[in-house]
PDB file of C-alpha atoms in Angstrom:
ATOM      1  CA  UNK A  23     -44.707 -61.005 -18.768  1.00 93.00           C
ATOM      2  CA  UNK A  24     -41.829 -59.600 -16.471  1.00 96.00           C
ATOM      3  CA  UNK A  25     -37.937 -60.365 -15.696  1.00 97.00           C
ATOM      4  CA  UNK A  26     -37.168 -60.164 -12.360  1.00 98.00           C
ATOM      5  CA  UNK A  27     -33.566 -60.363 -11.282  1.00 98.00           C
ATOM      6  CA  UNK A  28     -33.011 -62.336  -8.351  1.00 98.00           C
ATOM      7  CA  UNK A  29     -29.451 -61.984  -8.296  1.00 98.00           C
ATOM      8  CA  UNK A  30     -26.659 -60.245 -10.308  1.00 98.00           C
ATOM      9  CA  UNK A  31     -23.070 -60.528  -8.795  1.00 98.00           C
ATOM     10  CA  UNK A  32     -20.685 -63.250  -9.453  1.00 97.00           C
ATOM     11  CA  UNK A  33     -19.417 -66.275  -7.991  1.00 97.00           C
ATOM     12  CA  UNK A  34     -18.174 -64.785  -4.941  1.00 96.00           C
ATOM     13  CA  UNK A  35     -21.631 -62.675  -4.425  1.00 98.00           C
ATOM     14  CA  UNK A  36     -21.068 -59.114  -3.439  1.00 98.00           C
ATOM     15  CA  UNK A  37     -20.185 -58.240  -0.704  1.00 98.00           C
ATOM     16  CA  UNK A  38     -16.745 -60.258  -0.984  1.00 98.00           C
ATOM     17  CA  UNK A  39     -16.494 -61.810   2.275  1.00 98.00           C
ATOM     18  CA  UNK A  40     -13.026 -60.380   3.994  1.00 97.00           C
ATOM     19  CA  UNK A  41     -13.003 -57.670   1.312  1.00 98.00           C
ATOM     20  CA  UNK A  42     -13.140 -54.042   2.831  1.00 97.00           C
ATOM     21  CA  UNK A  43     -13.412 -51.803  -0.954  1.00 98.00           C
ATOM     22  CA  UNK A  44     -16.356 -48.971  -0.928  1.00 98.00           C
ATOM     23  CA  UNK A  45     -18.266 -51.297  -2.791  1.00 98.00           C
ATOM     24  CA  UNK A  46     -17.881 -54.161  -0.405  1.00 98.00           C
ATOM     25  CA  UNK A  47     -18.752 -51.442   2.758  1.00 98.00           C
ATOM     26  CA  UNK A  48     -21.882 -49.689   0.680  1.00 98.00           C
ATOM     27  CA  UNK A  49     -25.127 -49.485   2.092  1.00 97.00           C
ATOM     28  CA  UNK A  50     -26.511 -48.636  -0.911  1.00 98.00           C
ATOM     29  CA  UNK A  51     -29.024 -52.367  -1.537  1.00 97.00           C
ATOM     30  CA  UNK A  52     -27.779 -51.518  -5.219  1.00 98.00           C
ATOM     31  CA  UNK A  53     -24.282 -52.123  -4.313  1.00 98.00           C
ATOM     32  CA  UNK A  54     -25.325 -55.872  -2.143  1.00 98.00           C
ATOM     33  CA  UNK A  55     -25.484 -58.918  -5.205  1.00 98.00           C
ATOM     34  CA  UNK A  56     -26.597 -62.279  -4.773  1.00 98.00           C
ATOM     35  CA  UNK A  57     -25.233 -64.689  -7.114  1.00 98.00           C
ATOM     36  CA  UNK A  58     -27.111 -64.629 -10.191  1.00 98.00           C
ATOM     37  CA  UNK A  59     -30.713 -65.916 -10.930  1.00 98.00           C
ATOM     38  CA  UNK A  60     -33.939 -64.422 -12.540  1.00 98.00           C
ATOM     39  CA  UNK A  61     -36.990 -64.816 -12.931  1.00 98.00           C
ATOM     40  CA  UNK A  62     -39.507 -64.708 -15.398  1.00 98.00           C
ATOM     41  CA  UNK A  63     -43.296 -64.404 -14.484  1.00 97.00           C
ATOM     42  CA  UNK A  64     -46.814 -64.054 -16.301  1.00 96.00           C
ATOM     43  CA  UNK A  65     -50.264 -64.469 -14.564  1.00 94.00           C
ATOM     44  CA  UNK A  66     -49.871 -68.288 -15.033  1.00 94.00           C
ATOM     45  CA  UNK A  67     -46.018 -69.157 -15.151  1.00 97.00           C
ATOM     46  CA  UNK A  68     -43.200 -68.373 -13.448  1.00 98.00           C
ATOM     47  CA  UNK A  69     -39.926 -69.836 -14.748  1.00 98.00           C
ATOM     48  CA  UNK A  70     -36.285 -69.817 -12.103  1.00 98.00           C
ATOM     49  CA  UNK A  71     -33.762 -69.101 -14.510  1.00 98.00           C
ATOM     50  CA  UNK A  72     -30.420 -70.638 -12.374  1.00 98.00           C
ATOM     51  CA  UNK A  73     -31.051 -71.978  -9.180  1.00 98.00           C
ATOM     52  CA  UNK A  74     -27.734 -70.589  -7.268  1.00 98.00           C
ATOM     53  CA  UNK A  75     -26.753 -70.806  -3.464  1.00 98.00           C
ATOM     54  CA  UNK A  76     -28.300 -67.866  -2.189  1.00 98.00           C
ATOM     55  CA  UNK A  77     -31.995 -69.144  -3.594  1.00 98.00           C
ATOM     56  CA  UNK A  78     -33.616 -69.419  -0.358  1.00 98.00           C
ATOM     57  CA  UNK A  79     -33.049 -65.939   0.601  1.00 98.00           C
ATOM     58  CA  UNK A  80     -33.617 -64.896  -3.083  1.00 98.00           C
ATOM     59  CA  UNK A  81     -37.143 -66.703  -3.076  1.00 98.00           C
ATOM     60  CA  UNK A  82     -37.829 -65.311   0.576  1.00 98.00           C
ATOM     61  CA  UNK A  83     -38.140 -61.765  -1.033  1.00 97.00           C
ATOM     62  CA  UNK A  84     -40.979 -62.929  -3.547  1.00 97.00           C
ATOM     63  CA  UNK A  85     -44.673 -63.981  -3.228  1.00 97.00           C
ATOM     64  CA  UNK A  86     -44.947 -68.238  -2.347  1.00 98.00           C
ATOM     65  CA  UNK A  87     -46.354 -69.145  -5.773  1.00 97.00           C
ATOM     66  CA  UNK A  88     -45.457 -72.060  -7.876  1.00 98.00           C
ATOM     67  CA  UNK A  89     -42.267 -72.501  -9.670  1.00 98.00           C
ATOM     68  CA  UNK A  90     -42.624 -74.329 -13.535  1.00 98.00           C
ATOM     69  CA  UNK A  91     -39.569 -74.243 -14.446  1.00 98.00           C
ATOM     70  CA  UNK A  92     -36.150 -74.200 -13.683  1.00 98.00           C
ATOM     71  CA  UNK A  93     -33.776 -73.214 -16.779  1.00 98.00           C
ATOM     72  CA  UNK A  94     -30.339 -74.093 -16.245  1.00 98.00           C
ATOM     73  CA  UNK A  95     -27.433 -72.478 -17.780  1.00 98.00           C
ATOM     74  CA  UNK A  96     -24.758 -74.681 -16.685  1.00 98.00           C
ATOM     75  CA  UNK A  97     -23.531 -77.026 -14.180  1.00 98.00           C
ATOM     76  CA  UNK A  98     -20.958 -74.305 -12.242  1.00 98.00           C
ATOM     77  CA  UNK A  99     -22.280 -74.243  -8.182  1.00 97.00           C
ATOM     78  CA  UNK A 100     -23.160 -70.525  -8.726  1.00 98.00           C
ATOM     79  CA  UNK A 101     -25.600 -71.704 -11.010  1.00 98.00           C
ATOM     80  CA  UNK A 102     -27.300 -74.991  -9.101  1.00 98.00           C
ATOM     81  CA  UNK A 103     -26.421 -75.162  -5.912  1.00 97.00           C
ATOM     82  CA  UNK A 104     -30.159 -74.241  -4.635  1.00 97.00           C
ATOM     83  CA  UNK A 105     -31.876 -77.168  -6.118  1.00 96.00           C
ATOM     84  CA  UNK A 106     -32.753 -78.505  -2.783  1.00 94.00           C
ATOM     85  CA  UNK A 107     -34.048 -75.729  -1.532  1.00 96.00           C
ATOM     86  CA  UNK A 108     -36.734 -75.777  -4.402  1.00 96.00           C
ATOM     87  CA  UNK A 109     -38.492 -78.350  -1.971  1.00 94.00           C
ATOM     88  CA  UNK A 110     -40.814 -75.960  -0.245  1.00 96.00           C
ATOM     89  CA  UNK A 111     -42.257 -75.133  -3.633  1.00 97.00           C
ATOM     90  CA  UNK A 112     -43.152 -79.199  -4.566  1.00 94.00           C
ATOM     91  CA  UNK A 113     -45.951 -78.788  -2.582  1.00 95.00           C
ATOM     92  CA  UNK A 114     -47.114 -77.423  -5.687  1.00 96.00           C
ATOM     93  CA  UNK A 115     -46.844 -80.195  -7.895  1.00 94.00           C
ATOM     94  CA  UNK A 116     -43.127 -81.565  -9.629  1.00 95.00           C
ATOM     95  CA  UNK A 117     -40.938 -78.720 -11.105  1.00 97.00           C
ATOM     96  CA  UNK A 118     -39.523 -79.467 -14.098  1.00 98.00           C
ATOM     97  CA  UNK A 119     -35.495 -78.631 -14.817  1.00 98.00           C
ATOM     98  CA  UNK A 120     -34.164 -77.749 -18.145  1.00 98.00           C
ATOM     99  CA  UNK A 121     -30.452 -78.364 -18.989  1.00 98.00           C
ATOM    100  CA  UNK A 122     -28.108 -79.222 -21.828  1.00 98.00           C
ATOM    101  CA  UNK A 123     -27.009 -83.030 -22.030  1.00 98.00           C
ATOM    102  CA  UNK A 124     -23.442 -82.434 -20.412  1.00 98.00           C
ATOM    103  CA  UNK A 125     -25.177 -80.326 -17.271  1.00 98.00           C
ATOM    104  CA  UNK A 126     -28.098 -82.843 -17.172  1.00 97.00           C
ATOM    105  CA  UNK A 127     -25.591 -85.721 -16.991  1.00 97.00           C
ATOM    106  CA  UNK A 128     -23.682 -83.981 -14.105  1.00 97.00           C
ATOM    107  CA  UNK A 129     -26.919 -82.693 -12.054  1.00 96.00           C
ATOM    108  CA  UNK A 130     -27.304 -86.537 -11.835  1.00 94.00           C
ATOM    109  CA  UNK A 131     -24.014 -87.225 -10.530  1.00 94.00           C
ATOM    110  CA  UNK A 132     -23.283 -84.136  -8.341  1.00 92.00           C
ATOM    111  CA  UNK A 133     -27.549 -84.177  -6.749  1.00 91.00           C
ATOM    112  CA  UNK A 134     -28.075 -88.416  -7.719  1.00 91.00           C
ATOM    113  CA  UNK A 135     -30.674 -88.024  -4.321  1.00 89.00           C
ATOM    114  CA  UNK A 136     -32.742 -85.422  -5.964  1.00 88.00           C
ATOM    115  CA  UNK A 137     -32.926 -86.576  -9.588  1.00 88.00           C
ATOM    116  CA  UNK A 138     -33.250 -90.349  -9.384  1.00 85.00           C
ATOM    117  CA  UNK A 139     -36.217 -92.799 -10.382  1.00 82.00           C
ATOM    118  CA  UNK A 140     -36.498 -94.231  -6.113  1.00 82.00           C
ATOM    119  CA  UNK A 141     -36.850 -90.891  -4.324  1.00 80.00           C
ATOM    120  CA  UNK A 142     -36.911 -90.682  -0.495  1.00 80.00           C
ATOM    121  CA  UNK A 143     -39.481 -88.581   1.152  1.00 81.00           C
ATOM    122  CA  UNK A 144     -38.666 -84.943   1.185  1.00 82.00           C
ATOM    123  CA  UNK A 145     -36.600 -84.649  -1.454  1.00 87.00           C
ATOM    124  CA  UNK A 146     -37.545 -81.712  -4.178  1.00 88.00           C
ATOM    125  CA  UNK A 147     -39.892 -83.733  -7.131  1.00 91.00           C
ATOM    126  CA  UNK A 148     -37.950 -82.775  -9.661  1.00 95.00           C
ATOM    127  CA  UNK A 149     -38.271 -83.528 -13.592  1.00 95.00           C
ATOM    128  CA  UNK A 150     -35.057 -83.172 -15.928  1.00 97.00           C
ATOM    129  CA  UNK A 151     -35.219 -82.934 -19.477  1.00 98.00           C
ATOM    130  CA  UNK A 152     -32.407 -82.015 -22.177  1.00 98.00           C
ATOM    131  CA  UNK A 153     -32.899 -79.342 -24.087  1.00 98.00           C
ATOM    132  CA  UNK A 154     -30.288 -78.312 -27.314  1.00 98.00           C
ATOM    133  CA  UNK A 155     -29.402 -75.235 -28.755  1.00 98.00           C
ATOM    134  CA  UNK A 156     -32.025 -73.822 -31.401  1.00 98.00           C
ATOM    135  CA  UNK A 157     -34.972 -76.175 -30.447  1.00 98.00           C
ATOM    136  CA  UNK A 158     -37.768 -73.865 -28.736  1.00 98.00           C
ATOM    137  CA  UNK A 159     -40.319 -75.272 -26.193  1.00 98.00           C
ATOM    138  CA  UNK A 160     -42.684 -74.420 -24.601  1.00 98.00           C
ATOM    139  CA  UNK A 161     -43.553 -73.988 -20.424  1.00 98.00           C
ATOM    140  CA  UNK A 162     -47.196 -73.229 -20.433  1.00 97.00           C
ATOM    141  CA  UNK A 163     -47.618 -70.278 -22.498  1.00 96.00           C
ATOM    142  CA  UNK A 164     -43.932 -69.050 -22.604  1.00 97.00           C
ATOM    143  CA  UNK A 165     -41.863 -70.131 -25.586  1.00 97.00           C
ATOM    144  CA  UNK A 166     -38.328 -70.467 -24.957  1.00 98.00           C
ATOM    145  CA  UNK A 167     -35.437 -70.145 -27.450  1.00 98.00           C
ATOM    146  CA  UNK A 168     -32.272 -72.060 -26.061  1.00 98.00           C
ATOM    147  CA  UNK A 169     -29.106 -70.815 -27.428  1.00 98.00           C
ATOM    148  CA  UNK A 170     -24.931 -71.726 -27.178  1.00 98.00           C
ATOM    149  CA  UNK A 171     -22.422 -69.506 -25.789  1.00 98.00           C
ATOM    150  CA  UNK A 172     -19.178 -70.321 -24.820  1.00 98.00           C
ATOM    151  CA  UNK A 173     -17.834 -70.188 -21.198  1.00 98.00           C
ATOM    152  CA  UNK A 174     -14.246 -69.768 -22.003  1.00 97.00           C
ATOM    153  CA  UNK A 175     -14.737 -73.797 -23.775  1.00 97.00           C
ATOM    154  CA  UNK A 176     -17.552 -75.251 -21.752  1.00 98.00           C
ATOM    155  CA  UNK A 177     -20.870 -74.637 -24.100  1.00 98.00           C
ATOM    156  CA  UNK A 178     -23.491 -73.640 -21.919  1.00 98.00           C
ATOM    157  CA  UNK A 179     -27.273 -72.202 -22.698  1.00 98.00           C
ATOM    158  CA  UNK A 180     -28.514 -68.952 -22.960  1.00 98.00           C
ATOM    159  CA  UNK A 181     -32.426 -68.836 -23.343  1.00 98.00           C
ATOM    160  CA  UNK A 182     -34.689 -66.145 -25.355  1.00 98.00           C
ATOM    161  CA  UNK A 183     -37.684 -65.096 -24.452  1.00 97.00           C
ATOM    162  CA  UNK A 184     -39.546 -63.427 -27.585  1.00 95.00           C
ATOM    163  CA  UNK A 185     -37.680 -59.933 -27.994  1.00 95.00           C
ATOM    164  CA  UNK A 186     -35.656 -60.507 -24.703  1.00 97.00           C
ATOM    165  CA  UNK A 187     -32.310 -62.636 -24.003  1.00 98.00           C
ATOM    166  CA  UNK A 188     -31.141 -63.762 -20.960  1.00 98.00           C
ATOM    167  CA  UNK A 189     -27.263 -64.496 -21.542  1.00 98.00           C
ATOM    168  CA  UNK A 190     -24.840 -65.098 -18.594  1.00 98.00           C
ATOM    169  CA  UNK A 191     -21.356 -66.585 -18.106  1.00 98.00           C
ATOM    170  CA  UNK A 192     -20.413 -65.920 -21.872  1.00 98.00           C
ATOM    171  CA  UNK A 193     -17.442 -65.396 -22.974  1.00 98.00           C
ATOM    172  CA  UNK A 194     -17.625 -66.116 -27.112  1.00 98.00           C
ATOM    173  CA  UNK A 195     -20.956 -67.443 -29.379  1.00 98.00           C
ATOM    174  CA  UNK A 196     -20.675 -68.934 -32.703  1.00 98.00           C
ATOM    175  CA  UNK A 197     -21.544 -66.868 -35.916  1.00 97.00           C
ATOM    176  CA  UNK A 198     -24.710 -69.291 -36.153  1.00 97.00           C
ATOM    177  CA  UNK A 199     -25.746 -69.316 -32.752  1.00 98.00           C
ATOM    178  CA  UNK A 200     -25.528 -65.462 -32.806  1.00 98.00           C
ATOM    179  CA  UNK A 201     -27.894 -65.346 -35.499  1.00 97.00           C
ATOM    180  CA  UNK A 202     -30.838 -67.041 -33.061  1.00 98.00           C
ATOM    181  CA  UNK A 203     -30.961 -63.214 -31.674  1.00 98.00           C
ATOM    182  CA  UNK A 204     -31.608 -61.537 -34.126  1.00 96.00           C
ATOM    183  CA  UNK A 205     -34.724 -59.271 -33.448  1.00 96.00           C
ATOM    184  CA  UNK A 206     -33.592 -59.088 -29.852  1.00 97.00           C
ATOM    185  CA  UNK A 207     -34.590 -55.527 -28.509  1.00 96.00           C
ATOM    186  CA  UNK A 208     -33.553 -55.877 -24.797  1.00 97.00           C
ATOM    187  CA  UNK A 209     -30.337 -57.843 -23.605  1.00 98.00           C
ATOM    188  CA  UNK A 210     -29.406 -59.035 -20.165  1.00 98.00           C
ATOM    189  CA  UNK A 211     -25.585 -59.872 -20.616  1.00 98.00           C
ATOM    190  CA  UNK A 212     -23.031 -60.989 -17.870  1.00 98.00           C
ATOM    191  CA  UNK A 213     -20.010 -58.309 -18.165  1.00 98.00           C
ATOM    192  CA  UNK A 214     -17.858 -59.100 -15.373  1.00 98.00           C
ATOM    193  CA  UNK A 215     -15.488 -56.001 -14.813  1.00 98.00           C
ATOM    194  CA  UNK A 216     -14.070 -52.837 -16.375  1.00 98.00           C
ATOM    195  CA  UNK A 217     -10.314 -53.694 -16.887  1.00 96.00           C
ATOM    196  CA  UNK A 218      -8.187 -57.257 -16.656  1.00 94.00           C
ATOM    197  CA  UNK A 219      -9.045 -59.961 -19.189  1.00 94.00           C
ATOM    198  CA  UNK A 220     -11.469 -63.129 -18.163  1.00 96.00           C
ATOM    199  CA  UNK A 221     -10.177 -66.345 -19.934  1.00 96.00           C
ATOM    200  CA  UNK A 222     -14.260 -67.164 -19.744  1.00 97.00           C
ATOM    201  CA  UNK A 223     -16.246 -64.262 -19.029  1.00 98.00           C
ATOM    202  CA  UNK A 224     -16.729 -60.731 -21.211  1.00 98.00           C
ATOM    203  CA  UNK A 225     -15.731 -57.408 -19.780  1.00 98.00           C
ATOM    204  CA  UNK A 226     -18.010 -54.810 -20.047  1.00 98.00           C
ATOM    205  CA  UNK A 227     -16.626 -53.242 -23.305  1.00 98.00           C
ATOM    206  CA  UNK A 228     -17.005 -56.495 -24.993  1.00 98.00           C
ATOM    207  CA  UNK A 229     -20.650 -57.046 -23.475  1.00 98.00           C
ATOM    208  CA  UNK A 230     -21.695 -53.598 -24.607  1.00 98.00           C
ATOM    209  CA  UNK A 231     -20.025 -54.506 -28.285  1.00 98.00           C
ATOM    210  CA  UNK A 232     -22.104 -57.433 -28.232  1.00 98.00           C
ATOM    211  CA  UNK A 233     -24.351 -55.860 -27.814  1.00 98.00           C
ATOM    212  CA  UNK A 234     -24.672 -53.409 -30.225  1.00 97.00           C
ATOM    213  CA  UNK A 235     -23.778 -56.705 -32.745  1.00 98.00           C
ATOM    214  CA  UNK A 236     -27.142 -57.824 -32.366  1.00 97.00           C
ATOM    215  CA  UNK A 237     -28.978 -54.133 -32.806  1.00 97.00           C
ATOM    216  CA  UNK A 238     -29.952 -54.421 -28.818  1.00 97.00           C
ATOM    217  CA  UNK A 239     -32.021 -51.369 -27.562  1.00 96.00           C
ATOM    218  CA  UNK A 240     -31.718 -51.938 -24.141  1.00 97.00           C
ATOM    219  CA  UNK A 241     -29.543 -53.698 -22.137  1.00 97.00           C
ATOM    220  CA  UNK A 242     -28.809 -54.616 -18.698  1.00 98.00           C
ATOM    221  CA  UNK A 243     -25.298 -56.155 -17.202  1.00 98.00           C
ATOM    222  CA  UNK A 244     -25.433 -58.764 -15.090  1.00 98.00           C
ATOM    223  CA  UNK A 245     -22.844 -61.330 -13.197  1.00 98.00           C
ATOM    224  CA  UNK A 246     -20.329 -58.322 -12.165  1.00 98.00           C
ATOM    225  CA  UNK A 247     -17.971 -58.135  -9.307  1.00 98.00           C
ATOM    226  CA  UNK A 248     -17.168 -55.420  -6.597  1.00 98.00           C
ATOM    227  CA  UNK A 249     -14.403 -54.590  -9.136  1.00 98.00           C
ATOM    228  CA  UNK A 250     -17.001 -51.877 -11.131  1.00 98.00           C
ATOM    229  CA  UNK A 251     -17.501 -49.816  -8.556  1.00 98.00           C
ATOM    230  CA  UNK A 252     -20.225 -48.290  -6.225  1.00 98.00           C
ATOM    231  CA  UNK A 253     -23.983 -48.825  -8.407  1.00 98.00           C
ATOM    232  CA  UNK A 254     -24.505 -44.909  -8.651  1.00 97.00           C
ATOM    233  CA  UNK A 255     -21.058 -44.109  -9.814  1.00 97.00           C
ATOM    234  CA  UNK A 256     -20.292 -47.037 -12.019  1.00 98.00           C
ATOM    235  CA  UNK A 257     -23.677 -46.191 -13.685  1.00 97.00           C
ATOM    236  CA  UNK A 258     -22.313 -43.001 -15.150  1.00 97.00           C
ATOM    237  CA  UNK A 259     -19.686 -44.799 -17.277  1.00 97.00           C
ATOM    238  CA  UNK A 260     -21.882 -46.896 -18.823  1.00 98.00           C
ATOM    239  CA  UNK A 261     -23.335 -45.184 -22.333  1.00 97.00           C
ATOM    240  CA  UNK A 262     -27.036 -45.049 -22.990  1.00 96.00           C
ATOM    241  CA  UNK A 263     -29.769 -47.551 -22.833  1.00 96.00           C
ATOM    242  CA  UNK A 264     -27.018 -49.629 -20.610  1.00 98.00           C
ATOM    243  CA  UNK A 265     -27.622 -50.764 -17.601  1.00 98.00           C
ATOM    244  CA  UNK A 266     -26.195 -52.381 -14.216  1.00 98.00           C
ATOM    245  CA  UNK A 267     -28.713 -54.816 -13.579  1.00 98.00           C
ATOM    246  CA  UNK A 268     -29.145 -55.029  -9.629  1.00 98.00           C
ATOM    247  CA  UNK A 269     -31.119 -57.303  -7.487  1.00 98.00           C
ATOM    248  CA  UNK A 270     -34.728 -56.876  -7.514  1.00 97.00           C
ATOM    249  CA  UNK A 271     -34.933 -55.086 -10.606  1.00 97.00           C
ATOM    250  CA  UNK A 272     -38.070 -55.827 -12.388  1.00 96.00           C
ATOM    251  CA  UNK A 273     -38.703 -55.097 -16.145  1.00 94.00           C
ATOM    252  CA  UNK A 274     -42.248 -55.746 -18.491  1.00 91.00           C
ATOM    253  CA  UNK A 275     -40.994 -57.859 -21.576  1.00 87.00           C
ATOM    254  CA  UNK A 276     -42.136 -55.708 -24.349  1.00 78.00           C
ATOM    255  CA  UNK A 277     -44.223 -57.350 -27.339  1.00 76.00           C
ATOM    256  CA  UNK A 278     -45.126 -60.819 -24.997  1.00 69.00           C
ATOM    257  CA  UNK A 279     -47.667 -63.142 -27.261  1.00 68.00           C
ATOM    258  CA  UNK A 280     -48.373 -66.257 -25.306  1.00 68.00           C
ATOM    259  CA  UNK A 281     -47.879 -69.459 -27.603  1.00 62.00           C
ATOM    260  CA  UNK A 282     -50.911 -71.569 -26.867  1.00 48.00           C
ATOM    261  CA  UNK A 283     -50.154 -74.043 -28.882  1.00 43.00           C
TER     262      UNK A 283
END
């Protein structure tokens, strides 16, 4: 099983449109960040994990293959505002979505075409189910761990994926929440920035303290701004066995054990 990262800048993507910093004028692909998305793949599965704005040209860069699952972290437009162009991909067979109750409730209000019992033709055949904290499931073979974290106040999911987590948009995570990732070896973490506080995101110091909290080996940043820097000399600040995620980045997720049950 791999993680491949569709996307890792921030709400704004990077380049900042109107914004002339080095990072902003780079040519370096390393330094150019769709808004964030993943995905996770075995021979059998492949699981969208977010569904942002930029998915079409996200999903343009990887084989046409069926899509299983869409996890959802929260209801912010950086985070759903591809749903509809999930379409192409129906021709596979329904997709289904996974979201808490509060973002299920709102996908319903915000998309009511695409997630409605009288569909018209050409909509994306979607299928939404709620999914809490601490209640694993299962898409195919993969078992997935959904866990709280705290955007600023709005609880939103993080999911785990055997020895890997896939955390974005956090900002705080409750004692017992925290203790769902334990015996997580590699993190992906959203740390936003060097310097200025984030009423709802981490910094990178806190990400990489969180980090070590949880006895990570490896970890990769994700969700960050033109604010860090250029890729290659941002990089060098960072201390070992952490990493700026970048787009296209793939990665084996050590110790997989497909749940058959």
């Amino acid at each position: 099983m791999k993680l491949r990262f569709l996307g890792t800048g921030t709400s704004n993507g990077v380049p900042v449109l109107g914004c002339n910093c080095a990072v902003c004028q780079s040519n370096d692909s390393k330094d150019k960040r769709y808004r964030t998305s993943a995905l996770i793949e075995t021979d059998n599965t492949r699981i969208m994990l977010d569904c942002g704005p930029d998915a079409r040209m996200q999903l343009l860069q990887v084989p046409f293959r069926p899509i299983n699952a869409v996890l959802i972290s929260h209801i912010h437009y950086d985070h759903v505002a591809g749903i509809d162009d999930l379409r192409p991909f129906c021709q596979f067979g329904d997709i289904d979505v996974y979201a808490n109750s509060s973002t299920a409730k709102a996908l319903k209000q915000t998309m009511p075409y695409c997630f409605t019992d009288e569909l018209y033709p050409g909509v994306p055949r979607l299928n939404l189910h709620t999914i809490e904290s601490g209640k694993a499931f299962n898409v195919n073979e993969v078992e997935i761990l959904p866990i709280k974290v705290y955007h600023g106040k709005l609880p939103i999911l993080a999911y785990r994926f055997g020895e890997v987590a896939y955390i974005t948009d956090m900002k705080t995570i409750d004692d017992a929440e925290k203790e769902l990732l334990k015996g997580v070896k590699v993190l992906v973490v959203n740390g936003l920035r060097w310097e200025k506080e984030h009423h709802s995101h981490q910094l990178i110091n806190e990400a990489i303290a969180f980090s070590k909290s949880i006895g990570a080996e490896k970890t990769f940043l994700t969700h960050v701004t033109h604010e860090i820097g250029v890729h290659v000399e941002a990089s060098k600040r960072l201390p070992n066995n952490v990493y700026f995620a970048y787009d296209g980045l793939e990665f084996e997720i050590p110790n997989f054990h497909p749940n058959h049950d």
